[in-house]
Amino acid sequence: MTYASSARQPEPEPRSTRSRGAEGPVDGPESSAASSAVNDSNVVPITAAHTARQGSARHADTSLPSPETAAKGKKSTPTAGKVRADALRMLGCVRIATVRQMAQVITGEGSDGRSYVRRAMVELAELGLVETNGKDGKDQIWNLTPAGQKALADGNELPPRPKAGSGAKAVRAGFGLHAVAVTDTILAYTDTVLRGRREFLTDWQVEVNHAIKETGLSFNTDAVLAVPTKTSEVRLFELDNGSMSQARLAKEAWDYERYAGHRVWEGARGTIGGTYPFWQRHRYTRSKTFPRLHVVLAGKAEHLLDNRLQALTAAVRGITIAVWVNTLPRLQRGESWYEIGVDNPDRRRARYPEAVGR
């Protein structure tokens, strides 16, 4: 399907198997700080426009590896205990998932693998570690219980996430479909951009709060990935599941610019001091540029998603942060991201007032 828009497509990266314009895999020097990034209390764990270099090894967390392949080329099903452990870890990262989504990661055996995962979820539910509070079509939506969260924390299975909720209330309130779509986005990005590297799943966090108390600005980012590039330690994701107006979707993008534009004054008493970006001083302290915002559109027919993409492109024209947009079906097929906003710290600084000194 051809899409005509004023949005600029990024230049393709040189590689042999990725589709044209799609983001390249994260590997090599740019991701060497990944392990330290997820342990930073200021860092809350997609798409990097910077070329990923191959050939350098990354110490991978293999707690959620790609399904193993037997000697004769047949996929080997993990043991029941491993399925339970991987299901708990996955729910700890993405918060909410269906059996279909968990089987995609844990067994890689399609419909056959779902029976293993379904049995594991029943066993975990009997132990009081998981629960289901709604459905996505015929699929039950699963989440951790407080006991399940504690089990992960006690086992040091994931980076500390003390404020992470279980998602149960959201599912019971009828918002489970949005959370399932966020999980689909995470899995699609892992498959098409991170080349199926399942260990990266432990570097995701969902519903991450960004707030500036002084201005009253506060919003939650749907998903954040802490796999650094050369210039930024995280990647930000917002998902629209077709449930919000175009005006509200555009406002969410502009809220990120407001967050990026806020500056704070620093300097010892008696000195002139100076102002610095709030995000760089107090949130993403190892980043050289404000993290790119990735907007994923879902929940409607593809031609309607293309219409929303064009509308969003027009609504954020002139924004001074990097914004890339894609539809979920395109992302799942490994197709191009559209660049509709470019990072421009000089214009951003001119747009927002300086912080007042002491």
CSV table of N, CA, C and O in Angstrom, one decimal, residues 202-280:
chain,number,residue,atom,x,y,z
A,202,THR,N,13.5,-7.6,28.7
A,202,THR,CA,13.6,-7.2,30.1
A,202,THR,C,14.1,-5.8,30.3
A,202,THR,O,14.2,-5.3,31.4
A,203,ASP,N,14.3,-5.1,29.2
A,203,ASP,CA,14.7,-3.7,29.2
A,203,ASP,C,13.5,-2.7,29.0
A,203,ASP,O,13.7,-1.5,28.9
A,204,TRP,N,12.3,-3.3,28.9
A,204,TRP,CA,11.1,-2.5,28.7
A,204,TRP,C,10.5,-2.2,30.0
A,204,TRP,O,10.5,-3.0,30.9
A,205,GLN,N,9.8,-1.0,30.1
A,205,GLN,CA,8.9,-0.7,31.2
A,205,GLN,C,7.7,0.0,30.5
A,205,GLN,O,7.8,0.6,29.5
A,206,VAL,N,6.5,-0.2,31.2
A,206,VAL,CA,5.3,0.4,30.7
A,206,VAL,C,4.7,1.3,31.7
A,206,VAL,O,5.0,1.3,32.9
A,207,GLU,N,3.9,2.3,31.2
A,207,GLU,CA,3.3,3.3,32.1
A,207,GLU,C,4.3,4.0,32.9
A,207,GLU,O,4.2,4.0,34.2
A,208,VAL,N,5.2,4.7,32.3
A,208,VAL,CA,6.3,5.4,33.0
A,208,VAL,C,6.0,6.8,33.1
A,208,VAL,O,5.7,7.5,32.1
A,209,ASN,N,5.9,7.3,34.3
A,209,ASN,CA,5.5,8.7,34.6
A,209,ASN,C,6.6,9.7,34.3
A,209,ASN,O,7.8,9.5,34.6
A,210,HIS,N,6.3,10.8,33.6
A,210,HIS,CA,7.2,11.9,33.4
A,210,HIS,C,6.4,13.2,33.9
A,210,HIS,O,5.3,13.4,33.5
A,211,ALA,N,7.1,13.8,34.8
A,211,ALA,CA,6.4,15.0,35.5
A,211,ALA,C,7.4,16.0,35.9
A,211,ALA,O,8.6,15.8,36.1
A,212,ILE,N,6.9,17.3,35.9
A,212,ILE,CA,7.7,18.4,36.3
A,212,ILE,C,6.8,19.1,37.4
A,212,ILE,O,5.8,19.8,37.0
A,213,LYS,N,7.1,19.0,38.6
A,213,LYS,CA,6.2,19.5,39.7
A,213,LYS,C,6.0,21.0,39.6
A,213,LYS,O,4.9,21.5,39.8
A,214,GLU,N,7.1,21.7,39.2
A,214,GLU,CA,7.0,23.2,39.2
A,214,GLU,C,5.9,23.7,38.2
A,214,GLU,O,5.3,24.8,38.4
A,215,THR,N,5.7,23.0,37.1
A,215,THR,CA,4.8,23.5,36.1
A,215,THR,C,3.5,22.7,36.1
A,215,THR,O,2.5,23.1,35.4
A,216,GLY,N,3.4,21.6,36.9
A,216,GLY,CA,2.2,20.8,36.9
A,216,GLY,C,2.0,19.9,35.7
A,216,GLY,O,1.0,19.2,35.6
A,217,LEU,N,3.1,19.8,34.9
A,217,LEU,CA,3.0,18.9,33.8
A,217,LEU,C,3.3,17.4,34.2
A,217,LEU,O,4.2,17.2,34.9
A,218,SER,N,2.4,16.5,33.8
A,218,SER,CA,2.5,15.1,34.2
A,218,SER,C,1.8,14.3,33.2
A,218,SER,O,0.7,14.5,32.8
A,219,PHE,N,2.5,13.2,32.7
A,219,PHE,CA,1.9,12.3,31.8
A,219,PHE,C,2.6,11.0,31.9
A,219,PHE,O,3.8,10.9,32.3
A,220,ASN,N,2.0,9.9,31.5
A,220,ASN,CA,2.5,8.6,31.5
A,220,ASN,C,2.9,8.2,30.0
A,220,ASN,O,2.1,8.3,29.1
A,221,THR,N,4.1,7.7,29.9
A,221,THR,CA,4.6,7.1,28.6
A,221,THR,C,4.2,5.7,28.5
A,221,THR,O,4.5,4.9,29.5
A,222,ASP,N,3.5,5.3,27.4
A,222,ASP,CA,3.0,3.9,27.4
A,222,ASP,C,4.1,2.8,27.5
A,222,ASP,O,4.0,1.8,28.2
A,223,ALA,N,5.3,3.1,26.9
A,223,ALA,CA,6.4,2.1,27.0
A,223,ALA,C,7.7,2.8,26.8
A,223,ALA,O,7.8,3.8,26.0
A,224,VAL,N,8.7,2.4,27.5
A,224,VAL,CA,10.0,3.0,27.4
A,224,VAL,C,11.1,1.8,27.3
A,224,VAL,O,11.0,0.9,28.1
A,225,LEU,N,12.0,1.9,26.4
A,225,LEU,CA,13.0,0.9,26.2
A,225,LEU,C,14.4,1.5,26.6
A,225,LEU,O,14.8,2.5,26.0
A,226,ALA,N,15.0,0.8,27.5
A,226,ALA,CA,16.4,1.3,28.0
A,226,ALA,C,17.5,0.5,27.3
A,226,ALA,O,18.1,-0.3,27.9
A,227,VAL,N,17.6,0.7,26.0
A,227,VAL,CA,18.7,0.2,25.2
A,227,VAL,C,19.4,1.3,24.5
A,227,VAL,O,18.8,1.8,23.5
A,228,PRO,N,20.5,1.9,25.1
A,228,PRO,CA,21.0,3.2,24.6
A,228,PRO,C,21.5,3.1,23.2
A,228,PRO,O,21.9,2.1,22.6
A,229,THR,N,21.4,4.3,22.6
A,229,THR,CA,22.1,4.6,21.3
A,229,THR,C,23.3,5.5,21.6
A,229,THR,O,23.6,5.7,22.8
A,230,LYS,N,24.0,6.0,20.6
A,230,LYS,CA,25.1,6.9,20.9
A,230,LYS,C,24.7,8.2,21.6
A,230,LYS,O,25.5,8.8,22.3
A,231,THR,N,23.5,8.6,21.4
A,231,THR,CA,23.1,9.9,21.9
A,231,THR,C,22.0,9.9,22.9
A,231,THR,O,21.8,10.9,23.6
A,232,SER,N,21.3,8.8,23.1
A,232,SER,CA,20.2,8.8,24.1
A,232,SER,C,20.1,7.4,24.7
A,232,SER,O,20.3,6.4,24.1
A,233,GLU,N,19.8,7.4,26.0
A,233,GLU,CA,19.8,6.1,26.8
A,233,GLU,C,18.5,5.4,26.8
A,233,GLU,O,18.4,4.3,27.2
A,234,VAL,N,17.4,6.1,26.3
A,234,VAL,CA,16.1,5.4,26.2
A,234,VAL,C,15.4,5.8,25.0
A,234,VAL,O,15.8,6.7,24.2
A,235,ARG,N,14.3,5.1,24.7
A,235,ARG,CA,13.4,5.4,23.6
A,235,ARG,C,12.0,5.4,24.1
A,235,ARG,O,11.6,4.5,24.9
A,236,LEU,N,11.2,6.4,23.7
A,236,LEU,CA,9.9,6.6,24.2
A,236,LEU,C,8.8,6.1,23.2
A,236,LEU,O,8.9,6.4,22.0
A,237,PHE,N,7.7,5.5,23.7
A,237,PHE,CA,6.7,5.0,22.9
A,237,PHE,C,5.3,5.4,23.4
A,237,PHE,O,5.0,5.3,24.5
A,238,GLU,N,4.5,6.0,22.5
A,238,GLU,CA,3.1,6.3,22.7
A,238,GLU,C,2.2,5.5,21.8
A,238,GLU,O,2.5,5.5,20.6
A,239,LEU,N,1.2,4.8,22.3
A,239,LEU,CA,0.3,4.1,21.4
A,239,LEU,C,-1.1,4.7,21.4
A,239,LEU,O,-1.6,5.0,22.5
A,240,ASP,N,-1.6,4.9,20.3
A,240,ASP,CA,-3.0,5.4,20.1
A,240,ASP,C,-3.8,4.2,19.6
A,240,ASP,O,-3.6,3.8,18.4
A,241,ASN,N,-4.7,3.6,20.4
A,241,ASN,CA,-5.5,2.5,19.9
A,241,ASN,C,-6.8,2.9,19.3
A,241,ASN,O,-7.8,2.1,19.3
A,242,GLY,N,-6.8,4.1,18.7
A,242,GLY,CA,-8.0,4.5,18.0
A,242,GLY,C,-9.1,5.1,19.0
A,242,GLY,O,-10.2,5.3,18.5
A,243,SER,N,-8.7,5.3,20.2
A,243,SER,CA,-9.7,5.7,21.2
A,243,SER,C,-9.7,7.1,21.6
A,243,SER,O,-10.5,7.6,22.3
A,244,MET,N,-8.7,7.9,21.0
A,244,MET,CA,-8.7,9.3,21.4
A,244,MET,C,-8.8,10.2,20.1
A,244,MET,O,-8.6,9.7,19.0
A,245,SER,N,-9.2,11.4,20.4
A,245,SER,CA,-9.4,12.3,19.2
A,245,SER,C,-8.0,12.7,18.7
A,245,SER,O,-7.0,12.6,19.3
A,246,GLN,N,-8.0,13.2,17.4
A,246,GLN,CA,-6.8,13.6,16.8
A,246,GLN,C,-6.2,14.8,17.6
A,246,GLN,O,-4.9,14.9,17.7
A,247,ALA,N,-7.0,15.7,18.1
A,247,ALA,CA,-6.5,16.8,18.9
A,247,ALA,C,-5.8,16.4,20.1
A,247,ALA,O,-4.7,16.9,20.5
A,248,ARG,N,-6.3,15.4,20.8
A,248,ARG,CA,-5.7,14.9,22.0
A,248,ARG,C,-4.4,14.2,21.7
A,248,ARG,O,-3.4,14.3,22.5
A,249,LEU,N,-4.4,13.4,20.6
A,249,LEU,CA,-3.1,12.7,20.2
A,249,LEU,C,-2.0,13.8,20.0
A,249,LEU,O,-0.9,13.6,20.4
A,250,ALA,N,-2.4,14.8,19.3
A,250,ALA,CA,-1.4,15.9,19.0
A,250,ALA,C,-0.9,16.5,20.3
A,250,ALA,O,0.3,16.8,20.4
A,251,LYS,N,-1.9,16.8,21.2
A,251,LYS,CA,-1.5,17.4,22.5
A,251,LYS,C,-0.5,16.5,23.2
A,251,LYS,O,0.4,17.1,23.9
A,252,GLU,N,-0.6,15.2,23.2
A,252,GLU,CA,0.3,14.4,23.9
A,252,GLU,C,1.7,14.5,23.3
A,252,GLU,O,2.7,14.6,24.0
A,253,ALA,N,1.8,14.7,22.0
A,253,ALA,CA,3.2,14.9,21.4
A,253,ALA,C,3.7,16.3,21.8
A,253,ALA,O,4.9,16.4,22.2
A,254,TRP,N,2.9,17.3,21.9
A,254,TRP,CA,3.4,18.6,22.3
A,254,TRP,C,3.7,18.6,23.8
A,254,TRP,O,4.6,19.4,24.2
A,255,ASP,N,3.1,17.8,24.6
A,255,ASP,CA,3.4,17.7,26.0
A,255,ASP,C,4.9,17.2,26.2
A,255,ASP,O,5.6,17.7,27.1
A,256,TYR,N,5.3,16.3,25.3
A,256,TYR,CA,6.7,15.9,25.3
A,256,TYR,C,7.7,17.1,25.0
A,256,TYR,O,8.7,17.2,25.6
A,257,GLU,N,7.2,17.9,24.1
A,257,GLU,CA,8.1,19.1,23.8
A,257,GLU,C,8.1,20.0,25.0
A,257,GLU,O,9.2,20.6,25.3
A,258,ARG,N,7.0,20.2,25.6
A,258,ARG,CA,7.0,21.1,26.9
A,258,ARG,C,7.9,20.5,27.9
A,258,ARG,O,8.7,21.2,28.6
A,259,TYR,N,7.9,19.2,28.0
A,259,TYR,CA,8.8,18.5,29.0
A,259,TYR,C,10.3,18.7,28.6
A,259,TYR,O,11.1,19.0,29.5
A,260,ALA,N,10.6,18.6,27.3
A,260,ALA,CA,11.9,18.7,26.9
A,260,ALA,C,12.4,20.2,27.0
A,260,ALA,O,13.6,20.5,27.1
A,261,GLY,N,11.4,21.1,26.9
A,261,GLY,CA,11.8,22.5,26.8
A,261,GLY,C,12.0,23.2,28.2
A,261,GLY,O,12.6,24.3,28.3
A,262,HIS,N,11.5,22.5,29.3
A,262,HIS,CA,11.7,23.1,30.6
A,262,HIS,C,13.1,23.1,31.1
A,262,HIS,O,13.8,22.1,31.0
A,263,ARG,N,13.5,24.2,31.6
A,263,ARG,CA,14.9,24.4,32.0
A,263,ARG,C,14.9,24.8,33.5
A,263,ARG,O,14.0,25.4,34.0
A,264,VAL,N,16.0,24.4,34.2
A,264,VAL,CA,16.2,24.7,35.6
A,264,VAL,C,17.4,25.5,35.8
A,264,VAL,O,18.4,25.4,35.1
A,265,TRP,N,17.4,26.4,36.8
A,265,TRP,CA,18.5,27.2,37.1
A,265,TRP,C,19.4,26.5,38.1
A,265,TRP,O,18.9,25.9,39.1
A,266,GLU,N,20.7,26.6,37.9
A,266,GLU,CA,21.7,26.0,38.8
A,266,GLU,C,22.8,26.9,39.0
A,266,GLU,O,23.3,27.5,38.1
A,267,GLY,N,23.4,26.9,40.2
A,267,GLY,CA,24.5,27.7,40.5
A,267,GLY,C,24.6,28.0,42.0
A,267,GLY,O,23.6,28.2,42.7
A,268,ALA,N,25.8,28.0,42.5
A,268,ALA,CA,26.0,28.3,43.9
A,268,ALA,C,25.7,29.7,44.2
A,268,ALA,O,25.7,30.6,43.4
A,269,ARG,N,25.3,29.9,45.5
A,269,ARG,CA,24.9,31.3,45.9
A,269,ARG,C,26.1,32.2,45.7
A,269,ARG,O,27.2,31.9,46.0
A,270,GLY,N,25.8,33.4,45.2
A,270,GLY,CA,26.8,34.4,45.0
A,270,GLY,C,27.5,34.3,43.6
A,270,GLY,O,28.4,35.1,43.3
A,271,THR,N,27.0,33.3,42.8
A,271,THR,CA,27.6,33.1,41.5
A,271,THR,C,26.5,33.4,40.5
A,271,THR,O,25.3,33.4,40.8
A,272,ILE,N,26.9,33.6,39.2
A,272,ILE,CA,25.9,33.9,38.2
A,272,ILE,C,25.0,32.7,37.9
A,272,ILE,O,23.8,32.7,37.7
A,273,GLY,N,25.6,31.5,37.9
A,273,GLY,CA,24.9,30.3,37.6
A,273,GLY,C,24.5,30.2,36.1
A,273,GLY,O,25.0,30.9,35.3
A,274,GLY,N,23.6,29.3,35.9
A,274,GLY,CA,23.1,29.1,34.5
A,274,GLY,C,21.9,28.2,34.5
A,274,GLY,O,21.5,27.7,35.5
A,275,THR,N,21.3,28.0,33.3
A,275,THR,CA,20.1,27.2,33.2
A,275,THR,C,20.5,25.9,32.3
A,275,THR,O,21.3,26.0,31.4
A,276,TYR,N,19.8,24.8,32.7
A,276,TYR,CA,20.0,23.6,32.0
A,276,TYR,C,18.7,22.8,31.8
A,276,TYR,O,17.7,23.0,32.5
A,277,PRO,N,18.6,22.0,30.8
A,277,PRO,CA,17.4,21.2,30.5
A,277,PRO,C,17.1,20.3,31.7
A,277,PRO,O,17.9,19.6,32.2
A,278,PHE,N,15.8,20.4,32.2
A,278,PHE,CA,15.4,19.6,33.3
A,278,PHE,C,15.6,18.1,33.1
A,278,PHE,O,16.2,17.4,33.9
A,279,TRP,N,15.3,17.6,31.9
A,279,TRP,CA,15.3,16.2,31.6
A,279,TRP,C,16.8,15.7,31.6
A,279,TRP,O,17.1,14.6,32.0
A,280,GLN,N,17.7,16.6,31.2
A,280,GLN,CA,19.1,16.2,31.1
A,280,GLN,C,19.8,16.2,32.5
A,280,GLN,O,20.7,15.5,32.7
